[in-house]
């Protein structure tokens, strides 16, 4: 092999190596843009949770009354979230600005950030139904995940369980005290931010 050939071979190898390492770097970095259809389907999951829970709550309130409806919230909310999580390879949950279920409803760091942003946007006059947030981030193990949150605002029908003392009937207050001794999710008024539906999904 003459000098010229060797020079060409080395250059070729160098370019090849650069290309391979370049591809590896591009794959491990989180994507800067995200497929709109993925955001759309994630929005759908959040909507599904709110829709299913809203229906259950409404039915329970009208047939069995608010005291019995507490059990619906206690059992159905986590059950629906679990079922949606499994069906969509996602982590689906509800978090609160103030929390009733201390095991499930406490926001983590990015969820807190989303809630703070939602409060500001509500104050600026954005409609709660339109307020959402998403970001692509490292999941802590070198892989990317989509983090999505949708605002939940207080409606009149929420007050019987999340309003102030005069909104909550005595037997209901008693039931809440027993089931949730560390309940902080009262004292809300209509239109305030109650929390968010949060969805975390691994990205390919
Ligand atoms: C019948 C009483 C009742 C009504 C009415 C009610 N909730 Fe709740 N809410 C609960 C209970 C009980 C929990 C705790 C559920 C659990 O254990 O996961 C809860 C939890 C939540 C959470 C999860 C965060 C946390 O604090 O644990 C959100 C968000 C929430 N409610 C929003 C609402 C909204 C919005 C409405 C009105 C559309 C509403 N709730 C109406 C009883 C009620």
PDB file of C-alpha atoms and ligand atoms in Angstrom:
ATOM      1  CA  UNK A   1       0.000   0.000   0.000  1.00  0.00           C
ATOM      2  CA  UNK A   2       1.559   3.326  -1.008  1.00  0.00           C
ATOM      3  CA  UNK A   3       1.423   6.470   1.069  1.00  0.00           C
ATOM      4  CA  UNK A   4      -1.421   7.999  -0.929  1.00  0.00           C
ATOM      5  CA  UNK A   5      -3.655   4.962  -0.528  1.00  0.00           C
ATOM      6  CA  UNK A   6      -2.972   4.845   3.209  1.00  0.00           C
ATOM      7  CA  UNK A   7      -3.862   8.553   3.503  1.00  0.00           C
ATOM      8  CA  UNK A   8      -7.192   7.969   1.737  1.00  0.00           C
ATOM      9  CA  UNK A   9      -7.961   4.884   3.876  1.00  0.00           C
ATOM     10  CA  UNK A  10      -7.295   6.768   7.124  1.00  0.00           C
ATOM     11  CA  UNK A  11      -9.422   9.652   6.016  1.00  0.00           C
ATOM     12  CA  UNK A  12     -12.223   7.298   5.101  1.00  0.00           C
ATOM     13  CA  UNK A  13     -12.030   5.610   8.502  1.00  0.00           C
ATOM     14  CA  UNK A  14     -12.053   9.009  10.221  1.00  0.00           C
ATOM     15  CA  UNK A  15     -15.183  10.133   8.371  1.00  0.00           C
ATOM     16  CA  UNK A  16     -16.858   6.830   9.132  1.00  0.00           C
ATOM     17  CA  UNK A  17     -16.095   7.134  12.845  1.00  0.00           C
ATOM     18  CA  UNK A  18     -17.302  10.721  12.948  1.00  0.00           C
ATOM     19  CA  UNK A  19     -20.546   9.720  11.276  1.00  0.00           C
ATOM     20  CA  UNK A  20     -21.159   6.866  13.691  1.00  0.00           C
ATOM     21  CA  UNK A  21     -20.417   8.906  16.820  1.00  0.00           C
ATOM     22  CA  UNK A  22     -22.536  11.740  15.391  1.00  0.00           C
ATOM     23  CA  UNK A  23     -25.472   9.397  14.971  1.00  0.00           C
ATOM     24  CA  UNK A  24     -25.080   8.010  18.457  1.00  0.00           C
ATOM     25  CA  UNK A  25     -25.049  11.523  19.921  1.00  0.00           C
ATOM     26  CA  UNK A  26     -28.131  12.522  17.929  1.00  0.00           C
ATOM     27  CA  UNK A  27     -30.007   9.475  19.183  1.00  0.00           C
ATOM     28  CA  UNK A  28     -29.293   9.933  22.872  1.00  0.00           C
ATOM     29  CA  UNK A  29     -30.140  13.660  22.893  1.00  0.00           C
ATOM     30  CA  UNK A  30     -33.821  14.429  23.551  1.00  0.00           C
ATOM     31  CA  UNK A  31     -35.669  15.467  20.401  1.00  0.00           C
ATOM     32  CA  UNK A  32     -36.161  19.241  20.286  1.00  0.00           C
ATOM     33  CA  UNK A  33     -39.516  18.985  18.551  1.00  0.00           C
ATOM     34  CA  UNK A  34     -42.272  16.538  19.283  1.00  0.00           C
ATOM     35  CA  UNK A  35     -44.693  14.741  17.050  1.00  0.00           C
ATOM     36  CA  UNK A  36     -47.980  16.687  17.178  1.00  0.00           C
ATOM     37  CA  UNK A  37     -49.972  13.440  17.087  1.00  0.00           C
ATOM     38  CA  UNK A  38     -48.318  12.278  20.316  1.00  0.00           C
ATOM     39  CA  UNK A  39     -49.323  15.476  22.111  1.00  0.00           C
ATOM     40  CA  UNK A  40     -52.798  15.089  20.657  1.00  0.00           C
ATOM     41  CA  UNK A  41     -53.171  11.506  21.922  1.00  0.00           C
ATOM     42  CA  UNK A  42     -51.801  12.488  25.349  1.00  0.00           C
ATOM     43  CA  UNK A  43     -54.347  15.311  25.525  1.00  0.00           C
ATOM     44  CA  UNK A  44     -56.905  12.600  24.762  1.00  0.00           C
ATOM     45  CA  UNK A  45     -55.776  10.497  27.750  1.00  0.00           C
ATOM     46  CA  UNK A  46     -56.129  13.479  30.102  1.00  0.00           C
ATOM     47  CA  UNK A  47     -59.563  14.260  28.650  1.00  0.00           C
ATOM     48  CA  UNK A  48     -60.584  10.652  29.103  1.00  0.00           C
ATOM     49  CA  UNK A  49     -59.733  10.738  32.827  1.00  0.00           C
ATOM     50  CA  UNK A  50     -61.667  13.957  33.375  1.00  0.00           C
ATOM     51  CA  UNK A  51     -64.613  12.714  31.325  1.00  0.00           C
ATOM     52  CA  UNK A  52     -64.939   9.310  32.985  1.00  0.00           C
ATOM     53  CA  UNK A  53     -64.488  10.689  36.479  1.00  0.00           C
ATOM     54  CA  UNK A  54     -66.903  13.570  35.875  1.00  0.00           C
ATOM     55  CA  UNK A  55     -69.606  11.138  34.771  1.00  0.00           C
ATOM     56  CA  UNK A  56     -69.100   8.826  37.738  1.00  0.00           C
ATOM     57  CA  UNK A  57     -69.117  11.712  40.185  1.00  0.00           C
ATOM     58  CA  UNK A  58     -72.253  13.243  38.696  1.00  0.00           C
ATOM     59  CA  UNK A  59     -74.101   9.911  38.782  1.00  0.00           C
ATOM     60  CA  UNK A  60     -73.012   9.186  42.369  1.00  0.00           C
ATOM     61  CA  UNK A  61     -73.951  12.672  43.593  1.00  0.00           C
ATOM     62  CA  UNK A  62     -77.466  12.473  42.151  1.00  0.00           C
ATOM     63  CA  UNK A  63     -78.281   8.874  43.082  1.00  0.00           C
ATOM     64  CA  UNK A  64     -76.444   8.358  46.388  1.00  0.00           C
ATOM     65  CA  UNK A  65     -75.621  11.888  47.573  1.00  0.00           C
ATOM     66  CA  UNK A  66     -72.304  13.567  48.319  1.00  0.00           C
ATOM     67  CA  UNK A  67     -71.306  11.454  51.351  1.00  0.00           C
ATOM     68  CA  UNK A  68     -71.403   8.259  49.277  1.00  0.00           C
ATOM     69  CA  UNK A  69     -69.758  10.087  46.370  1.00  0.00           C
ATOM     70  CA  UNK A  70     -66.628  10.502  48.505  1.00  0.00           C
ATOM     71  CA  UNK A  71     -66.050   6.765  48.050  1.00  0.00           C
ATOM     72  CA  UNK A  72     -66.450   7.158  44.295  1.00  0.00           C
ATOM     73  CA  UNK A  73     -63.654   9.742  44.331  1.00  0.00           C
ATOM     74  CA  UNK A  74     -61.585   7.595  46.617  1.00  0.00           C
ATOM     75  CA  UNK A  75     -61.949   4.384  44.585  1.00  0.00           C
ATOM     76  CA  UNK A  76     -62.796   5.454  41.052  1.00  0.00           C
ATOM     77  CA  UNK A  77     -60.251   8.235  40.574  1.00  0.00           C
ATOM     78  CA  UNK A  78     -57.194   6.016  41.217  1.00  0.00           C
ATOM     79  CA  UNK A  79     -58.827   3.061  39.382  1.00  0.00           C
ATOM     80  CA  UNK A  80     -59.496   5.065  36.219  1.00  0.00           C
ATOM     81  CA  UNK A  81     -55.998   6.565  36.355  1.00  0.00           C
ATOM     82  CA  UNK A  82     -54.479   3.102  36.736  1.00  0.00           C
ATOM     83  CA  UNK A  83     -56.479   1.647  33.868  1.00  0.00           C
ATOM     84  CA  UNK A  84     -55.535   4.537  31.552  1.00  0.00           C
ATOM     85  CA  UNK A  85     -51.882   4.180  32.572  1.00  0.00           C
ATOM     86  CA  UNK A  86     -51.801   0.499  31.663  1.00  0.00           C
ATOM     87  CA  UNK A  87     -53.716   0.944  28.406  1.00  0.00           C
ATOM     88  CA  UNK A  88     -51.412   3.720  27.192  1.00  0.00           C
ATOM     89  CA  UNK A  89     -47.994   2.767  28.607  1.00  0.00           C
ATOM     90  CA  UNK A  90     -48.112   6.017  30.568  1.00  0.00           C
ATOM     91  CA  UNK A  91     -48.271   7.313  34.118  1.00  0.00           C
ATOM     92  CA  UNK A  92     -51.598   9.097  34.531  1.00  0.00           C
ATOM     93  CA  UNK A  93     -52.558  10.866  37.755  1.00  0.00           C
ATOM     94  CA  UNK A  94     -54.243  13.910  39.288  1.00  0.00           C
ATOM     95  CA  UNK A  95     -52.346  16.361  41.451  1.00  0.00           C
ATOM     96  CA  UNK A  96     -53.630  19.265  43.529  1.00  0.00           C
ATOM     97  CA  UNK A  97     -52.575  22.831  44.304  1.00  0.00           C
ATOM     98  CA  UNK A  98     -53.591  21.795  47.824  1.00  0.00           C
ATOM     99  CA  UNK A  99     -53.893  18.112  48.386  1.00  0.00           C
ATOM    100  CA  UNK A 100     -56.500  15.750  49.832  1.00  0.00           C
ATOM    101  CA  UNK A 101     -54.909  12.369  49.054  1.00  0.00           C
ATOM    102  CA  UNK A 102     -51.351  12.811  50.331  1.00  0.00           C
ATOM    103  CA  UNK A 103     -50.257   9.489  48.764  1.00  0.00           C
ATOM    104  CA  UNK A 104     -51.298  10.280  45.218  1.00  0.00           C
ATOM    105  CA  UNK A 105     -52.074  13.945  44.780  1.00  0.00           C
ATOM    106  CA  UNK A 106     -48.786  15.659  45.667  1.00  0.00           C
ATOM    107  CA  UNK A 107     -47.125  17.255  42.589  1.00  0.00           C
ATOM    108  CA  UNK A 108     -43.449  16.520  41.841  1.00  0.00           C
ATOM    109  CA  UNK A 109     -41.002  19.226  40.685  1.00  0.00           C
ATOM    110  CA  UNK A 110     -42.118  19.578  37.041  1.00  0.00           C
ATOM    111  CA  UNK A 111     -45.768  19.264  38.026  1.00  0.00           C
ATOM    112  CA  UNK A 112     -45.331  22.094  40.565  1.00  0.00           C
ATOM    113  CA  UNK A 113     -43.771  24.178  37.816  1.00  0.00           C
ATOM    114  CA  UNK A 114     -46.782  23.461  35.576  1.00  0.00           C
ATOM    115  CA  UNK A 115     -49.211  24.438  38.361  1.00  0.00           C
ATOM    116  CA  UNK A 116     -47.369  27.711  39.022  1.00  0.00           C
ATOM    117  CA  UNK A 117     -47.527  28.494  35.305  1.00  0.00           C
ATOM    118  CA  UNK A 118     -51.250  27.599  35.204  1.00  0.00           C
ATOM    119  CA  UNK A 119     -52.034  29.963  38.120  1.00  0.00           C
ATOM    120  CA  UNK A 120     -50.356  32.819  36.267  1.00  0.00           C
ATOM    121  CA  UNK A 121     -52.152  32.053  33.007  1.00  0.00           C
ATOM    122  CA  UNK A 122     -55.541  31.872  34.764  1.00  0.00           C
ATOM    123  CA  UNK A 123     -54.855  35.283  36.321  1.00  0.00           C
ATOM    124  CA  UNK A 124     -54.034  36.640  32.873  1.00  0.00           C
ATOM    125  CA  UNK A 125     -57.510  35.599  31.762  1.00  0.00           C
ATOM    126  CA  UNK A 126     -56.830  32.385  29.840  1.00  0.00           C
ATOM    127  CA  UNK A 127     -59.713  29.930  29.976  1.00  0.00           C
ATOM    128  CA  UNK A 128     -58.970  26.932  32.233  1.00  0.00           C
ATOM    129  CA  UNK A 129     -60.209  24.518  29.566  1.00  0.00           C
ATOM    130  CA  UNK A 130     -57.494  25.771  27.172  1.00  0.00           C
ATOM    131  CA  UNK A 131     -54.598  25.678  29.622  1.00  0.00           C
ATOM    132  CA  UNK A 132     -52.085  22.869  29.156  1.00  0.00           C
ATOM    133  CA  UNK A 133     -48.345  22.331  29.366  1.00  0.00           C
ATOM    134  CA  UNK A 134     -45.879  19.870  27.924  1.00  0.00           C
ATOM    135  CA  UNK A 135     -42.164  19.336  27.752  1.00  0.00           C
ATOM    136  CA  UNK A 136     -39.740  16.668  26.599  1.00  0.00           C
ATOM    137  CA  UNK A 137     -37.166  15.833  29.245  1.00  0.00           C
ATOM    138  CA  UNK A 138     -34.660  13.225  30.330  1.00  0.00           C
ATOM    139  CA  UNK A 139     -36.345  10.584  32.502  1.00  0.00           C
ATOM    140  CA  UNK A 140     -33.267  10.349  34.751  1.00  0.00           C
ATOM    141  CA  UNK A 141     -32.056   7.157  33.010  1.00  0.00           C
ATOM    142  CA  UNK A 142     -30.812   8.694  29.752  1.00  0.00           C
ATOM    143  CA  UNK A 143     -34.115   8.295  27.907  1.00  0.00           C
ATOM    144  CA  UNK A 144     -36.619  10.941  26.868  1.00  0.00           C
ATOM    145  CA  UNK A 145     -40.132  11.274  28.200  1.00  0.00           C
ATOM    146  CA  UNK A 146     -43.092  13.466  27.413  1.00  0.00           C
ATOM    147  CA  UNK A 147     -44.499  15.336  30.400  1.00  0.00           C
ATOM    148  CA  UNK A 148     -47.996  16.669  29.931  1.00  0.00           C
ATOM    149  CA  UNK A 149     -50.343  18.539  32.284  1.00  0.00           C
ATOM    150  CA  UNK A 150     -53.875  19.853  31.871  1.00  0.00           C
ATOM    151  CA  UNK A 151     -55.407  22.417  34.221  1.00  0.00           C
ATOM    152  CA  UNK A 152     -58.397  21.494  36.407  1.00  0.00           C
ATOM    153  CA  UNK A 153     -60.445  24.468  37.601  1.00  0.00           C
ATOM    154  CA  UNK A 154     -63.021  24.474  40.398  1.00  0.00           C
ATOM    155  CA  UNK A 155     -66.624  24.294  39.206  1.00  0.00           C
ATOM    156  CA  UNK A 156     -69.778  24.900  41.284  1.00  0.00           C
ATOM    157  CA  UNK A 157     -70.369  21.140  41.735  1.00  0.00           C
ATOM    158  CA  UNK A 158     -66.923  20.735  43.336  1.00  0.00           C
ATOM    159  CA  UNK A 159     -67.693  23.056  46.240  1.00  0.00           C
ATOM    160  CA  UNK A 160     -69.681  20.540  48.282  1.00  0.00           C
ATOM    161  CA  UNK A 161     -66.381  18.680  48.834  1.00  0.00           C
ATOM    162  CA  UNK A 162     -63.659  21.270  48.132  1.00  0.00           C
ATOM    163  CA  UNK A 163     -65.347  24.555  49.134  1.00  0.00           C
ATOM    164  CA  UNK A 164     -65.198  26.433  52.413  1.00  0.00           C
ATOM    165  CA  UNK A 165     -66.821  25.377  55.711  1.00  0.00           C
ATOM    166  CA  UNK A 166     -70.270  26.749  54.825  1.00  0.00           C
ATOM    167  CA  UNK A 167     -70.300  24.824  51.497  1.00  0.00           C
ATOM    168  CA  UNK A 168     -69.579  21.431  53.066  1.00  0.00           C
ATOM    169  CA  UNK A 169     -72.468  19.712  54.875  1.00  0.00           C
ATOM    170  CA  UNK A 170     -71.670  18.441  58.381  1.00  0.00           C
ATOM    171  CA  UNK A 171     -71.913  14.687  57.636  1.00  0.00           C
ATOM    172  CA  UNK A 172     -69.668  15.164  54.613  1.00  0.00           C
ATOM    173  CA  UNK A 173     -67.106  17.160  56.573  1.00  0.00           C
ATOM    174  CA  UNK A 174     -67.121  14.341  59.150  1.00  0.00           C
ATOM    175  CA  UNK A 175     -66.604  11.677  56.451  1.00  0.00           C
ATOM    176  CA  UNK A 176     -63.729  13.664  54.916  1.00  0.00           C
ATOM    177  CA  UNK A 177     -62.115  14.123  58.328  1.00  0.00           C
ATOM    178  CA  UNK A 178     -62.174  10.351  58.887  1.00  0.00           C
ATOM    179  CA  UNK A 179     -61.014   9.322  55.397  1.00  0.00           C
ATOM    180  CA  UNK A 180     -58.470  12.123  54.911  1.00  0.00           C
ATOM    181  CA  UNK A 181     -57.115  13.327  58.252  1.00  0.00           C
ATOM    182  CA  UNK A 182     -54.506  15.489  56.464  1.00  0.00           C
ATOM    183  CA  UNK A 183     -56.924  16.992  53.950  1.00  0.00           C
ATOM    184  CA  UNK A 184     -55.811  20.394  52.644  1.00  0.00           C
ATOM    185  CA  UNK A 185     -58.107  20.493  49.623  1.00  0.00           C
ATOM    186  CA  UNK A 186     -60.884  22.695  51.016  1.00  0.00           C
ATOM    187  CA  UNK A 187     -61.476  26.450  50.935  1.00  0.00           C
ATOM    188  CA  UNK A 188     -61.604  26.674  47.143  1.00  0.00           C
ATOM    189  CA  UNK A 189     -63.939  28.948  45.190  1.00  0.00           C
ATOM    190  CA  UNK A 190     -65.288  28.617  41.651  1.00  0.00           C
ATOM    191  CA  UNK A 191     -62.764  29.403  38.913  1.00  0.00           C
ATOM    192  CA  UNK A 192     -59.680  28.795  41.032  1.00  0.00           C
ATOM    193  CA  UNK A 193     -57.044  26.293  39.975  1.00  0.00           C
ATOM    194  CA  UNK A 194     -57.733  22.995  41.757  1.00  0.00           C
ATOM    195  CA  UNK A 195     -54.896  21.031  40.187  1.00  0.00           C
ATOM    196  CA  UNK A 196     -53.958  19.187  37.025  1.00  0.00           C
ATOM    197  CA  UNK A 197     -54.207  15.892  35.224  1.00  0.00           C
ATOM    198  CA  UNK A 198     -50.604  14.831  34.676  1.00  0.00           C
ATOM    199  CA  UNK A 199     -49.389  12.294  32.134  1.00  0.00           C
ATOM    200  CA  UNK A 200     -45.835  11.006  31.694  1.00  0.00           C
ATOM    201  CA  UNK A 201     -45.004   8.859  28.641  1.00  0.00           C
ATOM    202  CA  UNK A 202     -41.716   7.288  27.584  1.00  0.00           C
ATOM    203  CA  UNK A 203     -40.590   8.427  24.126  1.00  0.00           C
ATOM    204  CA  UNK A 204     -39.109   6.045  21.561  1.00  0.00           C
TER     205      UNK A 204
HETATM  206  C1  LIG B   1     -68.178  13.971  46.735  1.00  0.00           C
HETATM  207  C2  LIG B   1     -67.045  14.780  47.097  1.00  0.00           C
HETATM  208  C3  LIG B   1     -66.199  15.362  45.992  1.00  0.00           C
HETATM  209  C4  LIG B   1     -66.595  16.167  44.986  1.00  0.00           C
HETATM  210  C5  LIG B   1     -67.997  16.662  44.663  1.00  0.00           C
HETATM  211  C6  LIG B   1     -65.379  16.525  44.257  1.00  0.00           C
HETATM  212  N1  LIG B   1     -64.298  15.937  44.830  1.00  0.00           N
HETATM  213 FE1  LIG B   1     -62.357  16.121  44.257  1.00  0.00          FE
HETATM  214  N2  LIG B   1     -61.791  14.812  45.671  1.00  0.00           N
HETATM  215  C7  LIG B   1     -62.644  14.183  46.540  1.00  0.00           C
HETATM  216  C8  LIG B   1     -61.925  13.147  47.240  1.00  0.00           C
HETATM  217  C9  LIG B   1     -62.502  12.207  48.296  1.00  0.00           C
HETATM  218  C10 LIG B   1     -60.605  13.179  46.751  1.00  0.00           C
HETATM  219  C11 LIG B   1     -59.446  12.264  47.121  1.00  0.00           C
HETATM  220  C12 LIG B   1     -59.462  11.113  46.122  1.00  0.00           C
HETATM  221  C13 LIG B   1     -58.374  10.111  46.318  1.00  0.00           C
HETATM  222  O1  LIG B   1     -58.303   9.524  47.417  1.00  0.00           O
HETATM  223  O2  LIG B   1     -57.603   9.908  45.372  1.00  0.00           O
HETATM  224  C14 LIG B   1     -60.561  14.241  45.752  1.00  0.00           C
HETATM  225  C15 LIG B   1     -59.425  14.577  45.063  1.00  0.00           C
HETATM  226  C16 LIG B   1     -59.377  15.492  44.044  1.00  0.00           C
HETATM  227  C17 LIG B   1     -58.198  15.809  43.275  1.00  0.00           C
HETATM  228  C18 LIG B   1     -56.827  15.139  43.387  1.00  0.00           C
HETATM  229  C19 LIG B   1     -55.838  15.891  44.217  1.00  0.00           C
HETATM  230  C20 LIG B   1     -56.037  15.709  45.721  1.00  0.00           C
HETATM  231  O3  LIG B   1     -56.258  16.741  46.372  1.00  0.00           O
HETATM  232  O4  LIG B   1     -55.961  14.584  46.217  1.00  0.00           O
HETATM  233  C21 LIG B   1     -58.565  16.755  42.369  1.00  0.00           C
HETATM  234  C22 LIG B   1     -57.672  17.418  41.331  1.00  0.00           C
HETATM  235  C23 LIG B   1     -59.986  17.008  42.578  1.00  0.00           C
HETATM  236  N3  LIG B   1     -60.452  16.232  43.605  1.00  0.00           N
HETATM  237  C24 LIG B   1     -60.717  17.889  41.837  1.00  0.00           C
HETATM  238  C25 LIG B   1     -62.101  17.998  41.920  1.00  0.00           C
HETATM  239  C26 LIG B   1     -62.892  18.827  41.028  1.00  0.00           C
HETATM  240  C27 LIG B   1     -62.349  19.716  39.929  1.00  0.00           C
HETATM  241  C28 LIG B   1     -64.193  18.652  41.372  1.00  0.00           C
HETATM  242  C29 LIG B   1     -65.422  19.229  40.712  1.00  0.00           C
HETATM  243  C30 LIG B   1     -65.592  18.966  39.308  1.00  0.00           C
HETATM  244  C31 LIG B   1     -64.218  17.725  42.496  1.00  0.00           C
HETATM  245  N4  LIG B   1     -62.924  17.359  42.788  1.00  0.00           N
HETATM  246  C32 LIG B   1     -65.370  17.327  43.152  1.00  0.00           C
HETATM  247  C33 LIG B   1     -63.973  14.457  46.753  1.00  0.00           C
HETATM  248  C34 LIG B   1     -64.756  15.216  45.890  1.00  0.00           C
END
